[in-house]
Amino acid sequence: MARTPTVPDRPPCRLYLITPPAIPDLDAFAATLDEALGAGDVAALQIRLKPADDETIRAAVERLAPIARRHGVAVLLNDRPDLAKATGCDGVHIGQEDGSLAEARRILGPDAMIGVTCHDDRDLAWDAAEGGADYVAFGAFYPTDTKTTAHRPGLEILTVWQETVEMPCVAIGGITVETAAEVARAGADFIAVSAGVWSYDQGPASAVKNFNLRLNN
């Protein structure tokens, strides 16, 4: 998910998928994921299961990671650099209360991809950039039922970041096919989506296809 030149030469915004917080039938979801990843460009898959024990998380990574990699999609684990290392993930996404960036880097090494949640705070994002994160995530930009959120930044935070910092930024929180284009235009390098894909009326594969249509126009 490396950043390339900024506006006007900035490449199209890309889709970043997050799993549902619970996956009752892992085999059925694996088939759905395979179909969705085959429907259009996806940069990364974040495996985010909450609440879940280590065994459940390990099983999910073991089942889903090969599918993602077959489609050229990076695999990140939410919150747990130790499990990301143990299960061979490409990296980890950490929140502000999930341990330090420095510790995550120590565990995972210099080549792992590490993203940091920064809510609506550019100072937190600056700290993450200076600390060696690979991307920062801002949000939630819209109401979402996927997780409880207390921050609601305006889209201008993406524009300012895009104009001043070379590190990629991810927009997250309630983004749908209908709102994707405006978020991309504001300056997001990646759009992180969970329910907007898995709960899409026409199915996840159609969601991925339609997100890509919006993000490339």
PDB file of C-alpha atoms in Angstrom:
ATOM      1  CA  MET A   1       0.000   0.000   0.000  1.00  0.00           C
ATOM      2  CA  ALA A   2       2.847   2.355  -0.782  1.00  0.00           C
ATOM      3  CA  ARG A   3       2.078   5.948  -1.664  1.00  0.00           C
ATOM      4  CA  THR A   4       2.887   7.344  -5.115  1.00  0.00           C
ATOM      5  CA  PRO A   5       2.864  10.972  -6.328  1.00  0.00           C
ATOM      6  CA  THR A   6       0.208  13.318  -4.970  1.00  0.00           C
ATOM      7  CA  VAL A   7      -2.527  15.180  -6.791  1.00  0.00           C
ATOM      8  CA  PRO A   8      -2.889  15.539  -9.774  1.00  0.00           C
ATOM      9  CA  ASP A   9      -0.853  12.380 -10.449  1.00  0.00           C
ATOM     10  CA  ARG A  10      -2.279  10.459  -7.494  1.00  0.00           C
ATOM     11  CA  PRO A  11      -3.462   6.982  -8.487  1.00  0.00           C
ATOM     12  CA  PRO A  12      -7.060   5.927  -7.949  1.00  0.00           C
ATOM     13  CA  CYS A  13      -8.241   5.305  -4.415  1.00  0.00           C
ATOM     14  CA  ARG A  14      -8.350   1.592  -3.629  1.00  0.00           C
ATOM     15  CA  LEU A  15     -10.641  -0.626  -1.597  1.00  0.00           C
ATOM     16  CA  TYR A  16      -9.533  -2.046   1.773  1.00  0.00           C
ATOM     17  CA  LEU A  17     -11.837  -4.757   3.108  1.00  0.00           C
ATOM     18  CA  ILE A  18     -12.494  -5.530   6.759  1.00  0.00           C
ATOM     19  CA  THR A  19     -14.136  -8.783   7.761  1.00  0.00           C
ATOM     20  CA  PRO A  20     -17.392  -8.805   9.710  1.00  0.00           C
ATOM     21  CA  PRO A  21     -16.793  -8.791  13.490  1.00  0.00           C
ATOM     22  CA  ALA A  22     -18.118 -12.363  13.691  1.00  0.00           C
ATOM     23  CA  ILE A  23     -17.975 -15.163  11.116  1.00  0.00           C
ATOM     24  CA  PRO A  24     -20.330 -17.973  12.206  1.00  0.00           C
ATOM     25  CA  ASP A  25     -19.593 -20.191   9.170  1.00  0.00           C
ATOM     26  CA  LEU A  26     -15.958 -19.815   8.157  1.00  0.00           C
ATOM     27  CA  ASP A  27     -16.200 -22.054   5.092  1.00  0.00           C
ATOM     28  CA  ALA A  28     -19.227 -20.204   3.743  1.00  0.00           C
ATOM     29  CA  PHE A  29     -17.542 -16.852   4.332  1.00  0.00           C
ATOM     30  CA  ALA A  30     -14.379 -18.087   2.633  1.00  0.00           C
ATOM     31  CA  ALA A  31     -16.384 -18.825  -0.510  1.00  0.00           C
ATOM     32  CA  THR A  32     -18.014 -15.388  -0.332  1.00  0.00           C
ATOM     33  CA  LEU A  33     -14.626 -13.740   0.147  1.00  0.00           C
ATOM     34  CA  ASP A  34     -13.162 -15.560  -2.837  1.00  0.00           C
ATOM     35  CA  GLU A  35     -16.011 -14.368  -5.030  1.00  0.00           C
ATOM     36  CA  ALA A  36     -15.768 -10.809  -3.715  1.00  0.00           C
ATOM     37  CA  LEU A  37     -12.016 -10.545  -4.260  1.00  0.00           C
ATOM     38  CA  GLY A  38     -12.460 -11.834  -7.784  1.00  0.00           C
ATOM     39  CA  ALA A  39     -14.935  -9.057  -8.592  1.00  0.00           C
ATOM     40  CA  GLY A  40     -12.532  -6.097  -8.549  1.00  0.00           C
ATOM     41  CA  ASP A  41      -9.395  -4.528  -7.168  1.00  0.00           C
ATOM     42  CA  VAL A  42      -8.848  -4.863  -3.414  1.00  0.00           C
ATOM     43  CA  ALA A  43      -5.623  -3.693  -1.769  1.00  0.00           C
ATOM     44  CA  ALA A  44      -5.902  -5.355   1.637  1.00  0.00           C
ATOM     45  CA  LEU A  45      -8.020  -7.543   3.857  1.00  0.00           C
ATOM     46  CA  GLN A  46      -8.089  -6.815   7.575  1.00  0.00           C
ATOM     47  CA  ILE A  47      -9.194  -9.761   9.684  1.00  0.00           C
ATOM     48  CA  ARG A  48     -11.089  -8.154  12.531  1.00  0.00           C
ATOM     49  CA  LEU A  49     -13.007 -10.497  14.827  1.00  0.00           C
ATOM     50  CA  LYS A  50     -14.418  -9.082  18.070  1.00  0.00           C
ATOM     51  CA  PRO A  51     -14.817 -10.609  20.534  1.00  0.00           C
ATOM     52  CA  ALA A  52     -12.876 -13.746  19.608  1.00  0.00           C
ATOM     53  CA  ASP A  53     -10.361 -16.018  21.282  1.00  0.00           C
ATOM     54  CA  ASP A  54      -6.925 -16.750  19.859  1.00  0.00           C
ATOM     55  CA  GLU A  55      -7.994 -20.103  18.445  1.00  0.00           C
ATOM     56  CA  THR A  56     -10.835 -18.508  16.482  1.00  0.00           C
ATOM     57  CA  ILE A  57      -8.547 -15.808  15.107  1.00  0.00           C
ATOM     58  CA  ARG A  58      -5.887 -18.334  14.119  1.00  0.00           C
ATOM     59  CA  ALA A  59      -8.475 -20.452  12.334  1.00  0.00           C
ATOM     60  CA  ALA A  60      -9.778 -17.427  10.442  1.00  0.00           C
ATOM     61  CA  VAL A  61      -6.306 -16.405   9.289  1.00  0.00           C
ATOM     62  CA  GLU A  62      -5.468 -19.969   8.253  1.00  0.00           C
ATOM     63  CA  ARG A  63      -8.639 -20.195   6.169  1.00  0.00           C
ATOM     64  CA  LEU A  64      -8.837 -16.699   4.716  1.00  0.00           C
ATOM     65  CA  ALA A  65      -5.230 -15.622   4.161  1.00  0.00           C
ATOM     66  CA  PRO A  66      -4.532 -18.070   1.302  1.00  0.00           C
ATOM     67  CA  ILE A  67      -7.631 -16.822  -0.503  1.00  0.00           C
ATOM     68  CA  ALA A  68      -6.561 -13.210  -0.155  1.00  0.00           C
ATOM     69  CA  ARG A  69      -3.017 -13.932  -1.305  1.00  0.00           C
ATOM     70  CA  ARG A  70      -4.270 -15.840  -4.315  1.00  0.00           C
ATOM     71  CA  HIS A  71      -5.896 -12.569  -5.374  1.00  0.00           C
ATOM     72  CA  GLY A  72      -2.797 -10.498  -4.577  1.00  0.00           C
ATOM     73  CA  VAL A  73      -4.409  -8.962  -1.480  1.00  0.00           C
ATOM     74  CA  ALA A  74      -2.353  -8.110   1.618  1.00  0.00           C
ATOM     75  CA  VAL A  75      -3.543  -9.662   4.892  1.00  0.00           C
ATOM     76  CA  LEU A  76      -3.580  -7.614   8.090  1.00  0.00           C
ATOM     77  CA  LEU A  77      -4.760  -8.607  11.540  1.00  0.00           C
ATOM     78  CA  ASN A  78      -6.574  -6.192  13.811  1.00  0.00           C
ATOM     79  CA  ASP A  79      -5.059  -5.245  17.180  1.00  0.00           C
ATOM     80  CA  ARG A  80      -2.711  -8.205  17.702  1.00  0.00           C
ATOM     81  CA  PRO A  81       0.867  -7.896  16.438  1.00  0.00           C
ATOM     82  CA  ASP A  82       1.785 -11.062  18.336  1.00  0.00           C
ATOM     83  CA  LEU A  83      -0.844 -13.134  16.531  1.00  0.00           C
ATOM     84  CA  ALA A  84      -0.101 -11.376  13.229  1.00  0.00           C
ATOM     85  CA  LYS A  85       3.496 -12.556  13.599  1.00  0.00           C
ATOM     86  CA  ALA A  86       2.546 -16.052  14.700  1.00  0.00           C
ATOM     87  CA  THR A  87       0.080 -16.567  11.843  1.00  0.00           C
ATOM     88  CA  GLY A  88       2.241 -15.070   9.107  1.00  0.00           C
ATOM     89  CA  CYS A  89       0.081 -12.036   8.318  1.00  0.00           C
ATOM     90  CA  ASP A  90       1.535  -9.230   6.227  1.00  0.00           C
ATOM     91  CA  GLY A  91       0.957  -6.779   9.028  1.00  0.00           C
ATOM     92  CA  VAL A  92      -1.328  -5.394  11.694  1.00  0.00           C
ATOM     93  CA  HIS A  93      -3.732  -2.525  12.250  1.00  0.00           C
ATOM     94  CA  ILE A  94      -3.623  -1.042  15.740  1.00  0.00           C
ATOM     95  CA  GLY A  95      -5.891   1.372  17.575  1.00  0.00           C
ATOM     96  CA  GLN A  96      -4.873   4.007  20.078  1.00  0.00           C
ATOM     97  CA  GLU A  97      -5.416   1.554  22.944  1.00  0.00           C
ATOM     98  CA  ASP A  98      -3.877  -1.542  21.355  1.00  0.00           C
ATOM     99  CA  GLY A  99      -0.258  -1.114  22.395  1.00  0.00           C
ATOM    100  CA  SER A 100       2.435   1.073  20.928  1.00  0.00           C
ATOM    101  CA  LEU A 101       3.504   1.382  17.339  1.00  0.00           C
ATOM    102  CA  ALA A 102       7.097   0.841  18.440  1.00  0.00           C
ATOM    103  CA  GLU A 103       6.199  -2.446  20.107  1.00  0.00           C
ATOM    104  CA  ALA A 104       4.245  -3.610  17.061  1.00  0.00           C
ATOM    105  CA  ARG A 105       7.254  -2.819  14.862  1.00  0.00           C
ATOM    106  CA  ARG A 106       9.577  -4.642  17.241  1.00  0.00           C
ATOM    107  CA  ILE A 107       7.413  -7.739  17.085  1.00  0.00           C
ATOM    108  CA  LEU A 108       6.728  -7.732  13.363  1.00  0.00           C
ATOM    109  CA  GLY A 109       9.974  -6.387  11.971  1.00  0.00           C
ATOM    110  CA  PRO A 110      10.827  -3.705   9.418  1.00  0.00           C
ATOM    111  CA  ASP A 111       9.008  -5.212   6.454  1.00  0.00           C
ATOM    112  CA  ALA A 112       5.568  -5.645   8.019  1.00  0.00           C
ATOM    113  CA  MET A 113       2.727  -3.295   7.158  1.00  0.00           C
ATOM    114  CA  ILE A 114       1.471  -1.399  10.214  1.00  0.00           C
ATOM    115  CA  GLY A 115      -1.500   0.947  10.186  1.00  0.00           C
ATOM    116  CA  VAL A 116      -2.684   3.137  13.024  1.00  0.00           C
ATOM    117  CA  THR A 117      -6.155   4.460  13.866  1.00  0.00           C
ATOM    118  CA  CYS A 118      -6.005   8.240  14.346  1.00  0.00           C
ATOM    119  CA  HIS A 119      -9.737   9.069  14.549  1.00  0.00           C
ATOM    120  CA  ASP A 120     -10.084  12.794  13.790  1.00  0.00           C
ATOM    121  CA  ASP A 121      -6.702  13.875  15.149  1.00  0.00           C
ATOM    122  CA  ARG A 122      -3.935  15.043  12.807  1.00  0.00           C
ATOM    123  CA  ASP A 123      -1.511  15.216  15.732  1.00  0.00           C
ATOM    124  CA  LEU A 124      -1.970  11.505  16.368  1.00  0.00           C
ATOM    125  CA  ALA A 125      -1.465  10.919  12.665  1.00  0.00           C
ATOM    126  CA  TRP A 126       1.733  12.975  12.661  1.00  0.00           C
ATOM    127  CA  ASP A 127       3.008  10.955  15.601  1.00  0.00           C
ATOM    128  CA  ALA A 128       2.235   7.723  13.748  1.00  0.00           C
ATOM    129  CA  ALA A 129       3.973   8.981  10.620  1.00  0.00           C
ATOM    130  CA  GLU A 130       7.047  10.005  12.558  1.00  0.00           C
ATOM    131  CA  GLY A 131       6.977   6.693  14.424  1.00  0.00           C
ATOM    132  CA  GLY A 132       7.219   4.653  11.244  1.00  0.00           C
ATOM    133  CA  ALA A 133       3.648   3.609  10.493  1.00  0.00           C
ATOM    134  CA  ASP A 134       2.864   2.596   6.919  1.00  0.00           C
ATOM    135  CA  TYR A 135      -0.519   4.305   6.863  1.00  0.00           C
ATOM    136  CA  VAL A 136      -2.895   6.223   9.108  1.00  0.00           C
ATOM    137  CA  ALA A 137      -6.655   5.767   9.305  1.00  0.00           C
ATOM    138  CA  PHE A 138      -9.167   8.549   9.884  1.00  0.00           C
ATOM    139  CA  GLY A 139     -12.841   8.080  10.763  1.00  0.00           C
ATOM    140  CA  ALA A 140     -15.621   7.341  11.288  1.00  0.00           C
ATOM    141  CA  PHE A 141     -16.850   9.617   8.504  1.00  0.00           C
ATOM    142  CA  TYR A 142     -20.441   8.336   8.529  1.00  0.00           C
ATOM    143  CA  PRO A 143     -22.671   6.506  11.014  1.00  0.00           C
ATOM    144  CA  THR A 144     -21.756   2.840  11.329  1.00  0.00           C
ATOM    145  CA  ASP A 145     -23.119  -0.161  13.188  1.00  0.00           C
ATOM    146  CA  THR A 146     -19.937  -2.210  12.762  1.00  0.00           C
ATOM    147  CA  LYS A 147     -18.296  -0.706  15.848  1.00  0.00           C
ATOM    148  CA  THR A 148     -18.966   1.974  18.434  1.00  0.00           C
ATOM    149  CA  THR A 149     -17.418   5.289  17.373  1.00  0.00           C
ATOM    150  CA  ALA A 150     -16.930   8.549  19.208  1.00  0.00           C
ATOM    151  CA  HIS A 151     -15.188  10.570  16.496  1.00  0.00           C
ATOM    152  CA  ARG A 152     -16.663  12.076  13.333  1.00  0.00           C
ATOM    153  CA  PRO A 153     -14.061  13.967  11.280  1.00  0.00           C
ATOM    154  CA  GLY A 154     -14.970  16.048   8.272  1.00  0.00           C
ATOM    155  CA  LEU A 155     -13.708  15.015   4.854  1.00  0.00           C
ATOM    156  CA  GLU A 156     -11.354  17.989   4.859  1.00  0.00           C
ATOM    157  CA  ILE A 157      -8.982  16.092   7.133  1.00  0.00           C
ATOM    158  CA  LEU A 158      -8.251  13.828   4.165  1.00  0.00           C
ATOM    159  CA  THR A 159      -7.631  16.795   1.890  1.00  0.00           C
ATOM    160  CA  VAL A 160      -5.218  18.454   4.284  1.00  0.00           C
ATOM    161  CA  TRP A 161      -3.355  15.206   4.860  1.00  0.00           C
ATOM    162  CA  GLN A 162      -3.133  14.528   1.148  1.00  0.00           C
ATOM    163  CA  GLU A 163      -1.730  17.981   0.467  1.00  0.00           C
ATOM    164  CA  THR A 164       0.878  17.958   3.233  1.00  0.00           C
ATOM    165  CA  VAL A 165       2.003  14.372   3.938  1.00  0.00           C
ATOM    166  CA  GLU A 166       3.237  11.609   1.684  1.00  0.00           C
ATOM    167  CA  MET A 167       2.113   8.771   3.942  1.00  0.00           C
ATOM    168  CA  PRO A 168      -1.085   7.074   2.703  1.00  0.00           C
ATOM    169  CA  CYS A 169      -4.332   7.674   4.549  1.00  0.00           C
ATOM    170  CA  VAL A 170      -7.252   5.313   4.923  1.00  0.00           C
ATOM    171  CA  ALA A 171     -10.817   6.546   5.341  1.00  0.00           C
ATOM    172  CA  ILE A 172     -13.079   4.360   7.460  1.00  0.00           C
ATOM    173  CA  GLY A 173     -16.529   4.351   8.983  1.00  0.00           C
ATOM    174  CA  GLY A 174     -19.912   3.842   7.355  1.00  0.00           C
ATOM    175  CA  ILE A 175     -18.666   4.373   3.801  1.00  0.00           C
ATOM    176  CA  THR A 176     -21.019   3.001   1.148  1.00  0.00           C
ATOM    177  CA  VAL A 177     -21.044   2.638  -2.615  1.00  0.00           C
ATOM    178  CA  GLU A 178     -23.025   5.891  -2.711  1.00  0.00           C
ATOM    179  CA  THR A 179     -20.498   7.903  -0.646  1.00  0.00           C
ATOM    180  CA  ALA A 180     -17.258   6.302  -1.852  1.00  0.00           C
ATOM    181  CA  ALA A 181     -16.571   8.758  -4.655  1.00  0.00           C
ATOM    182  CA  GLU A 182     -16.774  11.847  -2.451  1.00  0.00           C
ATOM    183  CA  VAL A 183     -14.434  10.283   0.094  1.00  0.00           C
ATOM    184  CA  ALA A 184     -11.951   9.397  -2.639  1.00  0.00           C
ATOM    185  CA  ARG A 185     -12.140  12.896  -4.104  1.00  0.00           C
ATOM    186  CA  ALA A 186     -11.453  14.373  -0.675  1.00  0.00           C
ATOM    187  CA  GLY A 187      -8.064  12.660  -0.645  1.00  0.00           C
ATOM    188  CA  ALA A 188      -8.325   9.114   0.721  1.00  0.00           C
ATOM    189  CA  ASP A 189      -5.762   6.720  -0.685  1.00  0.00           C
ATOM    190  CA  PHE A 190      -7.774   3.747   0.541  1.00  0.00           C
ATOM    191  CA  ILE A 191     -11.369   3.278   1.645  1.00  0.00           C
ATOM    192  CA  ALA A 192     -11.896   0.719   4.411  1.00  0.00           C
ATOM    193  CA  VAL A 193     -15.273  -1.006   4.235  1.00  0.00           C
ATOM    194  CA  SER A 194     -16.960  -3.795   6.143  1.00  0.00           C
ATOM    195  CA  ALA A 195     -20.783  -3.686   6.198  1.00  0.00           C
ATOM    196  CA  GLY A 196     -20.784  -1.664   2.976  1.00  0.00           C
ATOM    197  CA  VAL A 197     -19.587  -4.822   1.229  1.00  0.00           C
ATOM    198  CA  TRP A 198     -20.805  -7.772   3.310  1.00  0.00           C
ATOM    199  CA  SER A 199     -24.334  -6.361   3.787  1.00  0.00           C
ATOM    200  CA  TYR A 200     -24.722  -4.933   0.293  1.00  0.00           C
ATOM    201  CA  ASP A 201     -28.172  -5.678  -1.125  1.00  0.00           C
ATOM    202  CA  GLN A 202     -26.847  -7.223  -4.333  1.00  0.00           C
ATOM    203  CA  GLY A 203     -24.155  -9.245  -2.593  1.00  0.00           C
ATOM    204  CA  PRO A 204     -20.496  -8.668  -1.714  1.00  0.00           C
ATOM    205  CA  ALA A 205     -19.142  -9.339  -5.203  1.00  0.00           C
ATOM    206  CA  SER A 206     -21.436  -6.691  -6.661  1.00  0.00           C
ATOM    207  CA  ALA A 207     -20.378  -4.322  -3.893  1.00  0.00           C
ATOM    208  CA  VAL A 208     -16.689  -4.737  -4.727  1.00  0.00           C
ATOM    209  CA  LYS A 209     -17.427  -4.208  -8.413  1.00  0.00           C
ATOM    210  CA  ASN A 210     -19.501  -1.085  -7.730  1.00  0.00           C
ATOM    211  CA  PHE A 211     -16.991   0.367  -5.277  1.00  0.00           C
ATOM    212  CA  ASN A 212     -14.320   0.033  -7.916  1.00  0.00           C
ATOM    213  CA  LEU A 213     -16.507   1.755 -10.476  1.00  0.00           C
ATOM    214  CA  ARG A 214     -16.991   4.709  -8.107  1.00  0.00           C
ATOM    215  CA  LEU A 215     -13.343   4.866  -7.086  1.00  0.00           C
ATOM    216  CA  ASN A 216     -12.030   4.844 -10.639  1.00  0.00           C
ATOM    217  CA  ASN A 217     -14.297   7.586 -12.023  1.00  0.00           C
TER     218      ASN A 217
END
